[in-house]
XYZ file of C-alpha atoms in Angstrom:
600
model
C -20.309 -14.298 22.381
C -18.938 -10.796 21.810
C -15.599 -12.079 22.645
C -15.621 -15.241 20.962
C -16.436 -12.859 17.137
C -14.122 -10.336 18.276
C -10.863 -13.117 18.613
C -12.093 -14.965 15.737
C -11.770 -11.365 13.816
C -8.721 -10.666 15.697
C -7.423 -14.066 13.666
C -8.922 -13.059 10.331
C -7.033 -9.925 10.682
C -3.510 -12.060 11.116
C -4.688 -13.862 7.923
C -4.574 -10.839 5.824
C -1.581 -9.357 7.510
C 0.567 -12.317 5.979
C -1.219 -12.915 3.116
C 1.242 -10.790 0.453
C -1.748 -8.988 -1.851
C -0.471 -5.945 -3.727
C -2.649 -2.929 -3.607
C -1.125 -0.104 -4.910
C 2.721 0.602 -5.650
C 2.490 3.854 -3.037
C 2.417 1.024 -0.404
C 5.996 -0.292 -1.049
C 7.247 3.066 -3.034
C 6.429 6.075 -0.360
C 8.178 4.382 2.262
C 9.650 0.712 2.680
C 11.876 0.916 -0.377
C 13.400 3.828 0.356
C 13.511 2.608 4.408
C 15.071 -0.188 3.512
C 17.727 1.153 1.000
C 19.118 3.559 3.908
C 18.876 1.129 6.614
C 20.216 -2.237 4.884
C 22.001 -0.542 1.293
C 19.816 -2.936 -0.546
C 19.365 -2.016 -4.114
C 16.011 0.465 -4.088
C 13.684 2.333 -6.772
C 13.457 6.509 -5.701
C 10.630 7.341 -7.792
C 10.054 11.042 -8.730
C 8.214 12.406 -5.794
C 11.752 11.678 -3.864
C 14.138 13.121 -6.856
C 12.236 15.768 -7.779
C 13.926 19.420 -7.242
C 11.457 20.175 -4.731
C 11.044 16.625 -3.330
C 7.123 16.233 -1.932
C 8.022 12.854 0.329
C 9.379 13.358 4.047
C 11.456 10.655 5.557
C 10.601 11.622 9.229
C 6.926 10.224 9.582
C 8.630 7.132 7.835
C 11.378 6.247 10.258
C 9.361 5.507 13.851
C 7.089 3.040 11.127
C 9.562 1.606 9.121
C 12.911 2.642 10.252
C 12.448 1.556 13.841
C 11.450 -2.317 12.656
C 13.996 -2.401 10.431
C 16.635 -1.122 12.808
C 15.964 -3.104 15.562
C 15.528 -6.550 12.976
C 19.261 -5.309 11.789
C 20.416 -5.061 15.337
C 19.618 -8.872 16.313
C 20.462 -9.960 13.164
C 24.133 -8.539 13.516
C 24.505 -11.351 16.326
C 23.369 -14.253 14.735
C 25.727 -16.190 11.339
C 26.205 -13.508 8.792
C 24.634 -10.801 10.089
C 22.358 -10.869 6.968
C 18.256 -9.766 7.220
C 16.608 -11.176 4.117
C 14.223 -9.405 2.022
C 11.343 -11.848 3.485
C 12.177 -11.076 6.908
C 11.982 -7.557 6.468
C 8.648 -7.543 4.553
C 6.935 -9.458 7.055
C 8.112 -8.156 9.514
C 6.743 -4.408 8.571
C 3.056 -6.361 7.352
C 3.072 -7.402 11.149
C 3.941 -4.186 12.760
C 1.539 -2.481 10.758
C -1.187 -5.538 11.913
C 0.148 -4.256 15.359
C -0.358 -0.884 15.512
C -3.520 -1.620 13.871
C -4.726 -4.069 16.157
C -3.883 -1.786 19.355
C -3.899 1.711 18.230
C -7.038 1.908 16.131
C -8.994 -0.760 18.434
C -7.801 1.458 21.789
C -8.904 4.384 19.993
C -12.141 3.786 19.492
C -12.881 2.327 22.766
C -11.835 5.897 23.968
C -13.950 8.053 21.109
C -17.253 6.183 21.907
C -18.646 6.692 25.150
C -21.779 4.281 25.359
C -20.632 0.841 26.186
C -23.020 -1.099 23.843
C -22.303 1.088 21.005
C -18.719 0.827 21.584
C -19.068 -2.988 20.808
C -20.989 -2.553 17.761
C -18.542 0.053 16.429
C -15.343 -2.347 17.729
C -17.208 -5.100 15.759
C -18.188 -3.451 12.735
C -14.405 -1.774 12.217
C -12.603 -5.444 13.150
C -14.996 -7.302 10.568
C -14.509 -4.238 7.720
C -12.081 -5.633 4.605
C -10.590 -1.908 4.669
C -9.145 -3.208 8.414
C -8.208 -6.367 7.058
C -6.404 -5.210 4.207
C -5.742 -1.436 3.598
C -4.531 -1.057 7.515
C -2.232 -3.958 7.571
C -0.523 -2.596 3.985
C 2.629 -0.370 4.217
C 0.408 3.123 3.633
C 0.601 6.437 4.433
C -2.754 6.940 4.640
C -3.045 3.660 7.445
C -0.297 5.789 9.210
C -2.925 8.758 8.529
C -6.217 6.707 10.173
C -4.268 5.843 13.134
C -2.743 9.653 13.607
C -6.524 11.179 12.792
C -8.075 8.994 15.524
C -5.618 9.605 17.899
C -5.604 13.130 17.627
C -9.812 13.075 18.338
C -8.507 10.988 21.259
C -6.135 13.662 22.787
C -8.511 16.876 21.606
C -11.188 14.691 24.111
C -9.121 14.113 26.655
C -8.216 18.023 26.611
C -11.659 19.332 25.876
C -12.847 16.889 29.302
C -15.759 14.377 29.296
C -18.320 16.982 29.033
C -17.544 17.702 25.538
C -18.975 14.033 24.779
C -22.085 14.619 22.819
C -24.763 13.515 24.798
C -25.839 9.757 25.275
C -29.475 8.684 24.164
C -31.700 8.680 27.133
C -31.573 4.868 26.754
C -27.545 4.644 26.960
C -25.694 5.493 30.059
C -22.314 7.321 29.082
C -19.070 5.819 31.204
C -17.342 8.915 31.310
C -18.731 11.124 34.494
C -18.368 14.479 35.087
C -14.837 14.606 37.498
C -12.155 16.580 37.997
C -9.496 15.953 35.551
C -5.491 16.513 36.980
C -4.207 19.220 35.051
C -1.193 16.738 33.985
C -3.361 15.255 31.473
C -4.028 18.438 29.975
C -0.157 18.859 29.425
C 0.842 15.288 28.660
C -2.137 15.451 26.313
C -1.064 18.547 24.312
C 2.619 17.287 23.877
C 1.448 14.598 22.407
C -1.304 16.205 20.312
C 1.560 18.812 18.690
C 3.853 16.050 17.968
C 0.825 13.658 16.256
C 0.121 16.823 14.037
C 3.289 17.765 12.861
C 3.984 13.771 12.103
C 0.467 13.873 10.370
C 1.125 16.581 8.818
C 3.989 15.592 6.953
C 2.757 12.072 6.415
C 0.479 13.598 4.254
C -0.913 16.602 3.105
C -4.363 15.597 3.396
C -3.976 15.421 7.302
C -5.582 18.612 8.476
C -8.618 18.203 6.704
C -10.459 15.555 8.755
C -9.054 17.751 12.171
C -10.402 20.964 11.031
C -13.920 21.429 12.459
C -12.625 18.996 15.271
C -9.926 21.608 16.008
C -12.329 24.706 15.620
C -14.445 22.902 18.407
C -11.164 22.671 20.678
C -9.990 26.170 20.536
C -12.701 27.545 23.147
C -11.260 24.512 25.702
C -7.452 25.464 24.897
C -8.112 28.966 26.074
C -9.793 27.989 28.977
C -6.746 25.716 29.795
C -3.564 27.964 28.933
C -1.252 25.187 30.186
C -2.432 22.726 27.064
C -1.895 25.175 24.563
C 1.011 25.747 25.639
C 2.339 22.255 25.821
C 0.819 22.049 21.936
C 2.865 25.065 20.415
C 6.117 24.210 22.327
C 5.761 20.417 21.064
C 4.865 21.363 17.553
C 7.650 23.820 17.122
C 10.241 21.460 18.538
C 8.922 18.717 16.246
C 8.037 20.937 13.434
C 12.325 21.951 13.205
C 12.874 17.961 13.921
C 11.159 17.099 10.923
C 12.722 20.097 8.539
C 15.939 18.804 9.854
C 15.272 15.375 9.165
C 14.590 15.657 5.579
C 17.311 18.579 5.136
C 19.961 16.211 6.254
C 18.160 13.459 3.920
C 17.993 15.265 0.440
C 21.350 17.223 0.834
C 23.442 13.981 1.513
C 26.680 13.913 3.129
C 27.151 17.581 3.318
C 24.534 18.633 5.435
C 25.442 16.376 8.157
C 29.359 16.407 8.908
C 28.113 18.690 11.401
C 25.354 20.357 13.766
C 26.597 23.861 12.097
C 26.463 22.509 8.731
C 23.207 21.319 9.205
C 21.765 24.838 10.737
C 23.392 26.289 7.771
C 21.163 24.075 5.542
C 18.492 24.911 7.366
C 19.264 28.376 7.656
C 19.844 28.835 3.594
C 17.474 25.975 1.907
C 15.581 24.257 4.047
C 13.747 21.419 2.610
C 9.604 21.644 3.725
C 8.452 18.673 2.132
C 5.055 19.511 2.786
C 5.212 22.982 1.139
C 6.348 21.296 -2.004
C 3.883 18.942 -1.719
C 0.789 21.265 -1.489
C 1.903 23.349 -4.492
C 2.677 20.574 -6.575
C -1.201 19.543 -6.046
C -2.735 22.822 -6.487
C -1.609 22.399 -10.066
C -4.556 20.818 -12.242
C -1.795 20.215 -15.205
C 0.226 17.721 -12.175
C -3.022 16.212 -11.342
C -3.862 15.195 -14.821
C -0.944 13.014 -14.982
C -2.076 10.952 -12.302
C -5.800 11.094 -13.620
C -8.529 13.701 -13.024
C -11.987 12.058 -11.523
C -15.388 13.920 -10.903
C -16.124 15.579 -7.540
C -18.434 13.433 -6.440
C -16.136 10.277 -7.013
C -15.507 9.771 -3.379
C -18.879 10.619 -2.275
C -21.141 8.261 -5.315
C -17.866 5.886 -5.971
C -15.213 5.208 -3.365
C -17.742 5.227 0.051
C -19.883 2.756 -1.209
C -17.076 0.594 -2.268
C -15.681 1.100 0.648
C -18.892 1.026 3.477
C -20.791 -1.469 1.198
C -23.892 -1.543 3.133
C -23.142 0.556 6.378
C -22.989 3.312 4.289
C -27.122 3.122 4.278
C -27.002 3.265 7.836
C -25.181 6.566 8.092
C -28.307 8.831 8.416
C -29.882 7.234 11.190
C -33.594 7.440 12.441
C -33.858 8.998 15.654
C -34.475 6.474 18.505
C -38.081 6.099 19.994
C -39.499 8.750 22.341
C -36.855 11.427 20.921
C -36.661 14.165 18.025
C -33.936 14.227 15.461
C -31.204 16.468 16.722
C -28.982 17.104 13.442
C -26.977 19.750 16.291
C -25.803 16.730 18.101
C -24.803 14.785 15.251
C -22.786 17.907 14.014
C -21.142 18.159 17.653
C -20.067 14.497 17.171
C -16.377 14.810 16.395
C -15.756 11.914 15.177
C -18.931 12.437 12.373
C -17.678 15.613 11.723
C -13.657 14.615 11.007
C -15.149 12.573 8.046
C -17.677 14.918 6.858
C -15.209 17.455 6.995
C -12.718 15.255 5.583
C -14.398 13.680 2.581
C -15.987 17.469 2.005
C -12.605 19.328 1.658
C -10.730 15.850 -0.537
C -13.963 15.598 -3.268
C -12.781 19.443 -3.898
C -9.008 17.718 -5.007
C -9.928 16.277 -8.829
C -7.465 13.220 -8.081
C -9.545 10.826 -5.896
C -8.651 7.295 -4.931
C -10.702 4.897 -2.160
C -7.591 5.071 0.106
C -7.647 8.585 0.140
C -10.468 8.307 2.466
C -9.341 5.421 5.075
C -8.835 7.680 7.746
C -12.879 7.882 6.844
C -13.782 4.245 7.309
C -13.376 3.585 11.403
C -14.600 7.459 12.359
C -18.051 6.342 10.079
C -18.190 2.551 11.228
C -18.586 4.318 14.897
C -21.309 6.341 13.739
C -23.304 3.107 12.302
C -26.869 2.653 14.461
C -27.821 -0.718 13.872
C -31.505 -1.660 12.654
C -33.702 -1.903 15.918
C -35.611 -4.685 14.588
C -34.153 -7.875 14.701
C -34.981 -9.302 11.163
C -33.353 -6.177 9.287
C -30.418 -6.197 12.017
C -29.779 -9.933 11.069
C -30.015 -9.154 7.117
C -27.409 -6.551 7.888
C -25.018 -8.450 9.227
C -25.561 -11.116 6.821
C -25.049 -8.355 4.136
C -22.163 -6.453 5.422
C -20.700 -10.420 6.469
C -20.778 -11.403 2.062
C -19.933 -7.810 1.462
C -16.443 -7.623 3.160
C -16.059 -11.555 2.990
C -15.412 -10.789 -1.114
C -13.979 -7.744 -1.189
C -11.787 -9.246 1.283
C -10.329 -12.190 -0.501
C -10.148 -9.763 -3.698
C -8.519 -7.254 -2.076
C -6.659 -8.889 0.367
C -5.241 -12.494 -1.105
C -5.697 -12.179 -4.970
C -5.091 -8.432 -6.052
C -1.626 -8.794 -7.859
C -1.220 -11.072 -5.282
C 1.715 -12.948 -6.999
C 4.315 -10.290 -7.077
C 5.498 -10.187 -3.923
C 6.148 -13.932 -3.845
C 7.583 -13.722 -6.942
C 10.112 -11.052 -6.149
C 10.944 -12.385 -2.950
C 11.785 -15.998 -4.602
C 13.597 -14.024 -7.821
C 16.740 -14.784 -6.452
C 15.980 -18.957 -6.071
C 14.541 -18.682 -9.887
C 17.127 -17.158 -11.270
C 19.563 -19.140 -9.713
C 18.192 -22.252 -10.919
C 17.387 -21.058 -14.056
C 21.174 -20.610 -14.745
C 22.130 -23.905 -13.599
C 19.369 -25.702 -15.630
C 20.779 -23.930 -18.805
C 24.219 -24.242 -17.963
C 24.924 -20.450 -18.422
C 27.877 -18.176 -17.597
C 26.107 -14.891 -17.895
C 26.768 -11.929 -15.184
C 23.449 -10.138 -16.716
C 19.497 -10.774 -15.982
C 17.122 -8.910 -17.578
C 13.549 -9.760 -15.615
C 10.683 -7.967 -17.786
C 7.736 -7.679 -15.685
C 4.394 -7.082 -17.845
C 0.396 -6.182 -17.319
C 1.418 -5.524 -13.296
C 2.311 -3.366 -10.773
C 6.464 -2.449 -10.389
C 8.271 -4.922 -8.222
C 10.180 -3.494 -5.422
C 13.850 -3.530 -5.705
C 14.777 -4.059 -2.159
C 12.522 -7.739 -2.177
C 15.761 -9.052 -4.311
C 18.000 -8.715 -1.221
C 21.733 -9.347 -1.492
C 23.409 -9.628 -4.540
C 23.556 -13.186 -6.327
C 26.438 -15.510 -7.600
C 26.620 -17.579 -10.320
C 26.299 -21.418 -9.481
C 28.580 -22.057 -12.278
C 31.459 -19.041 -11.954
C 30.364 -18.173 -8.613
C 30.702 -14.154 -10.453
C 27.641 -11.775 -9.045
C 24.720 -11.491 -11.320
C 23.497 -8.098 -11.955
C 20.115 -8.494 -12.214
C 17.571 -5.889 -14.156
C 14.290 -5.388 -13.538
C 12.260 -3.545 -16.073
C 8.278 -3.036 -15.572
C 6.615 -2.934 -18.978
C 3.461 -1.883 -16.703
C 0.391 -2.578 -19.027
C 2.308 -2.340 -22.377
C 0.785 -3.854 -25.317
C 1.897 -6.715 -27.201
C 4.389 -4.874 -29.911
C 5.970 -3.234 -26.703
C 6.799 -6.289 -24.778
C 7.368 -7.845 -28.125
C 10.339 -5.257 -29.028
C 11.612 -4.903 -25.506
C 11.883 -9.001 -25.522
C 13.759 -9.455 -29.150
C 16.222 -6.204 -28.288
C 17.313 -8.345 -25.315
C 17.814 -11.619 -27.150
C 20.957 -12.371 -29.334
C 19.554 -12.726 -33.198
C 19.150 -15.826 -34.825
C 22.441 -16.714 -37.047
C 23.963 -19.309 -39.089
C 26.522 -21.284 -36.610
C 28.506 -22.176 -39.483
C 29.266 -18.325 -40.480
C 32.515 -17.168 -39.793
C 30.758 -14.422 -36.842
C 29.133 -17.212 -35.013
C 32.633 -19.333 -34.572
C 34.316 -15.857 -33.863
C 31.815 -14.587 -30.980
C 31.175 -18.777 -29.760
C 34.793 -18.896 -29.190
C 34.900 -15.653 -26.787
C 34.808 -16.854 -23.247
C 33.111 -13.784 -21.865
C 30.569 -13.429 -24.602
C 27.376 -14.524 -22.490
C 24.234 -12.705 -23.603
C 22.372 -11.929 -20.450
C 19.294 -14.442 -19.521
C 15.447 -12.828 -20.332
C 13.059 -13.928 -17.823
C 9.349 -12.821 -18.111
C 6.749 -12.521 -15.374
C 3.243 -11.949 -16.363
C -0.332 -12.993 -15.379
C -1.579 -16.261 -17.310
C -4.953 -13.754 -18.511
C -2.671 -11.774 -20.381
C -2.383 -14.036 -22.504
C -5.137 -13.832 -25.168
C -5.980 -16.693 -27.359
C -4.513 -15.331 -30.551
C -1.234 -15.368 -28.929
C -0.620 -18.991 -29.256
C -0.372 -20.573 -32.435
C -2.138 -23.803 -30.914
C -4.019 -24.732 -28.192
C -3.432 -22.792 -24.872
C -1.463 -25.086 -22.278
C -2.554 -25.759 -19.095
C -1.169 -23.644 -16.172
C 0.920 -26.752 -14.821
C 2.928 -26.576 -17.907
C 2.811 -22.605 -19.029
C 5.680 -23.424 -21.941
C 4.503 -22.123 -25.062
C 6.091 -20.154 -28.320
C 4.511 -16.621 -28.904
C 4.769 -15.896 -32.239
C 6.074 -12.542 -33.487
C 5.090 -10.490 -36.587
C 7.818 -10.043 -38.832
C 8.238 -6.574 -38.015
C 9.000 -7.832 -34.686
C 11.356 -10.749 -36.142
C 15.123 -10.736 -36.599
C 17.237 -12.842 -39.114
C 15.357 -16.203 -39.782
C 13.090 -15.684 -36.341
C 10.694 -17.325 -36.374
C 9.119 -17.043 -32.576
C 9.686 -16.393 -28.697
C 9.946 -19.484 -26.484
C 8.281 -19.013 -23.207
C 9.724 -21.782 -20.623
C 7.348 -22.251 -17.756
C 9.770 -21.635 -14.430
C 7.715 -20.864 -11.634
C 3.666 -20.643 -10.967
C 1.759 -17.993 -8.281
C -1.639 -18.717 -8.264
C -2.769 -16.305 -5.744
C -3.170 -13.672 -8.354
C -5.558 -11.836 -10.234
C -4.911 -8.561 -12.445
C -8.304 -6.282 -12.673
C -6.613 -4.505 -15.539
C -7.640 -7.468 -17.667
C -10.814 -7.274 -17.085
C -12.438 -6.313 -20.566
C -16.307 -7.043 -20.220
C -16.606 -4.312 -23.838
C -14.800 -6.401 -25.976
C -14.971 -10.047 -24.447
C -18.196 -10.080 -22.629
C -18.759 -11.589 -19.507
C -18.412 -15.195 -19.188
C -14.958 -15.073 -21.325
C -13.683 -12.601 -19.302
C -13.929 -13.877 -15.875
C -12.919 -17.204 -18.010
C -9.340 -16.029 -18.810
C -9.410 -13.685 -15.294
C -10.594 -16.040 -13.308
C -9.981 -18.938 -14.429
C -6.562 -18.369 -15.541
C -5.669 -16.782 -12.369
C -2.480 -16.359 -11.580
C 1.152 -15.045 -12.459
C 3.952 -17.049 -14.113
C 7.989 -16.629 -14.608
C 9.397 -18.019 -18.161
C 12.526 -17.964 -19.358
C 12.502 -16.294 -22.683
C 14.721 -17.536 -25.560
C 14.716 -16.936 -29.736
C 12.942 -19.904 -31.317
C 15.209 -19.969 -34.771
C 14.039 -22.393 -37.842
C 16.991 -24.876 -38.609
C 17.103 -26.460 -42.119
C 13.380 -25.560 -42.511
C 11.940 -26.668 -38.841
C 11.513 -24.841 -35.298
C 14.196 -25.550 -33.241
């Protein structure tokens, strides 16, 4: 039976890996786009943490994730037509490697951190049927990269510290590990491995040492009583420690820095580039903070747990088992208890908190779940904890912007079409994208031709983010050429210039963003999104009279939680236009002028 959930999880887990939700913009922004701009030369958005003067990103823990996959899909591509990986390929294939190293990395992990057999299956079943696993851990984020590297390092401080630094079994659990003589080739193996997983943790994120430090404190009396693995730990973190500094010298100095080994030791020599330095002073400053928003200390403990445990999180403080006392020193020598403690402890102190700043939280806690003894409160559990991550993880993991990776990926085919439908010449898109998260640049792929000239399109994508209606209003008529009388002497002069084709405005936008008192009629039905959004005449140009949406292409898998405005709408008519009108739509966007009195 065990078996049979844990396969039929196994497939969930797939599900989610290919279904194309859109959590946050640091899952294609700290690391695929910029991946896939050095590896392929596709078009790619550095935001400011990578052009800063003291850049805070590192490109080394970003190459064996992303790099590697890439690489090798560029390699057998090379051999087969063109030679050409497309921007669907690529994506997909990174959502699978990261459902990979998931799947075997975190799983294996945990089968090594918990000693009891039957509590290993309840903590193997618990983390496989969370929605964090389903959806956080198969997205493109550092801090997935960060659960795998925290649990692995517990894994090779165990292995070092030897099976009697397992905290001891309940007297009604047998541990599997026995007390035997361990070769001393572990111990070194173990440590080289354990220096490299820090420094690669380290400068994956910042964060990093804080769920290993009371872990760490508890290894130090084993590493002096076995010389050989600290050894093998400081000679593999210094090696890997000038690997990385190297890595992102060569990276943010360009060209120069790497015409040659001395050049490069001259970098490093004069301005070395620590990414993680920079990174840990630019987030000591409350004034950087603010800009990315300033929470309460007790947001991840009151707010981000519970939304991410649901109920396991009640089952955290267990009661001690029959026949025994409560032994709050064994909990405390529980490593993997303590790496979260310790870990969510030292983050609430940081005023910036958000829920994935605590994944590395979710499996280390899962394993410390006891289970109800009775069997009517064990089944509500799982009945609980089954609804619980069932709807966070359709939310999460299927709707949540869901529609802007499709969209992007299948920009290309619209526009294209688009073109040929209006019979246009243009070399120029402008693609506005409004009320969601930035698009990635590198989903566009190679550059398009015209159908009609067969010229390449440049194509420009600006994200309006959550911009209100006079912004996308102005940003939409500035890109449109003005209404004008085609019998004037300027409209024969600049109809008769071959090469004067204003560039095409496309709009993609959820359906709920559009409120009621846009439309000056009834609101269509999604099949047919074509409408006219009517402009104020501030907004207006010479005889304007309105913005023409044409309906191009329809994503249903999408819902925007920024529109959610229970204050102002109440309930039922907000999950009426969320909800309801789920979904995000393309239009082409065009002046609607008044001729001899009447829209045109």
């Amino acid at each position: 039976m065990w078996r049979r959930t844990y396969l039929l999880l196994l497939l969930v887990r797939v599900y989610f890996a290919v279904s194309p939700s859109y959590l946050h913009p640091d899952e294609i922004f700290q690391g695929p786009e910029v991946i896939a701009g050095e590896v392929f030369g596709y078009r790619n958005v550095r935001t400011w943490e990578w052009t800063v003067a003291k850049p805070i990103r590192s490109v080394f823990p970003l190459w064996p994730v992303y790099g590697l996959p890439m690489a090798l899909l560029k390699a057998l591509w090379s051999r087969e037509g063109d030679g050409v990986v497309s921007a669907t390929t690529i994506y997909y294939t990174l959502r699978m490697a990261m459902f990979a190293l998931c799947f075997v990395l975190e799983d294996w992990a945990i089968h090594e951190l918990v000693p009891s057999r039957r509590k290993r299956k309840n903590a193997v079943t618990l983390v496989a049927s969370s929605y964090v696993t389903w959806t956080f851990q198969t997205h493109t984020f550092s801090n997935s990269v960060e659960t795998l590297l925290v649990l692995w390092c517990l894994v090779l401080m165990q292995r070092i510290a030897g099976p009697n630094s397992l905290p001891s079994s309940p007297v009604d659990e047998k541990p599997v590990l026995e007390n035997r003589a361990v070769p001393r080739s572990l111990f070194v193996t173990s440590g080289l491995a354990l220096g490299f997983l820090m420094v690669w943790g380290v400068f994956n994120r910042i964060t990093f040492p804080a769920f290993l430090l009371i872990p760490g404190m508890q290894l130090l009396p084993h590493l002096l009583n076995r010389p050989l693995a600290l050894a093998a730990i400081l000679v593999s973190a210094t090696f890997w420690l000038f690997v990385a500094i190297a890595t992102d010298t060569a990276f943010y100095n360009g060209p120069a820095a790497t015409t040659s080994f001395r050049a490069l030791f001259s970098y490093i020599h004069t301005i070395p580039v620590i990414t993680p330095i920079n990174n840990l002073l630019y987030n000591t400053k409350a004034s950087n903070l603010k800009q990315h928003g300033l929470h309460p200390h007790y947001q991840h403990l009151l707010v981000n747990l519970p939304q991410l445990l649901g109920p396991a999180l009640l089952l955290l403080v267990p009661l001690p088992p029959r026949g025994s006392s409560f032994n709050i020193d064994r909990m405390l020598h529980n490593p993997r208890l303590t790496a979260a403690i310790t870990g969510t402890v030292i983050l609430s102190v940081i005023p910036h908190q958000e829920p994935r700043f605590l994944l590395p939280c979710i499996p280390l806690l899962l394993t410390c779940v006891r289970l109800p003894a009775d069997k009517a409160w064990r089944k509500r559990f799982w009945v609980a904890w089954g609804i619980f991550n069932a709807l966070l993880g359709i939310l999460m993991g299927i709707y949540h912007q869901g529609g802007i990776i499709p969209a992007q990926l299948n920009m290309p085919n619209t526009i294209r079409t688009s073109l040929l439908n209006t019979n246009s010449n243009t070399k120029r898109v402008e693609v506005h994208w409004w009320k969601t998260y930035p698009p990635s640049l590198y989903m566009l792929g190679q550059p398009i031709h015209n159908p009609l000239t067969d010229a390449i399109v440049e194509i420009h994508t600006n994200p309006l983010l959550g911009a209100n209606r006079s912004t996308l209003l102005s940003t939409l008529n500035a890109n449109l050429p003005f209404c004008t009388d085609h019998n004037s002497l300027l409209a024969k002069f600049t109809n008769a210039l071959p090469t004067n084709s204003p560039p095409q405005v496309l709009l993609a936008a959820p359906f709920s963003a559009f409120r009621p008192e846009y439309f000056s009629g009834s609101i269509p039905p999604i099949s047919n999104f074509t409408f006219t959004l009517r402009t104020d005449a501030d907004h207006g140009a010479q005889n304007a009279e309105g913005l023409r949406l044409t309906h191009l292409e329809t994503y249903r898998r999408h819902i925007n939680l920024d529109d959610m405005d229970f204050g102002d709408d109440g309930v039922l008519p907000t999950l009426s236009r969320v909800v309801g009108r789920r979904g995000l739509g393309v239009w082409r966007v065009e002046r609607e002028c008044a001729v001899d009195g009447e829209g045109r």
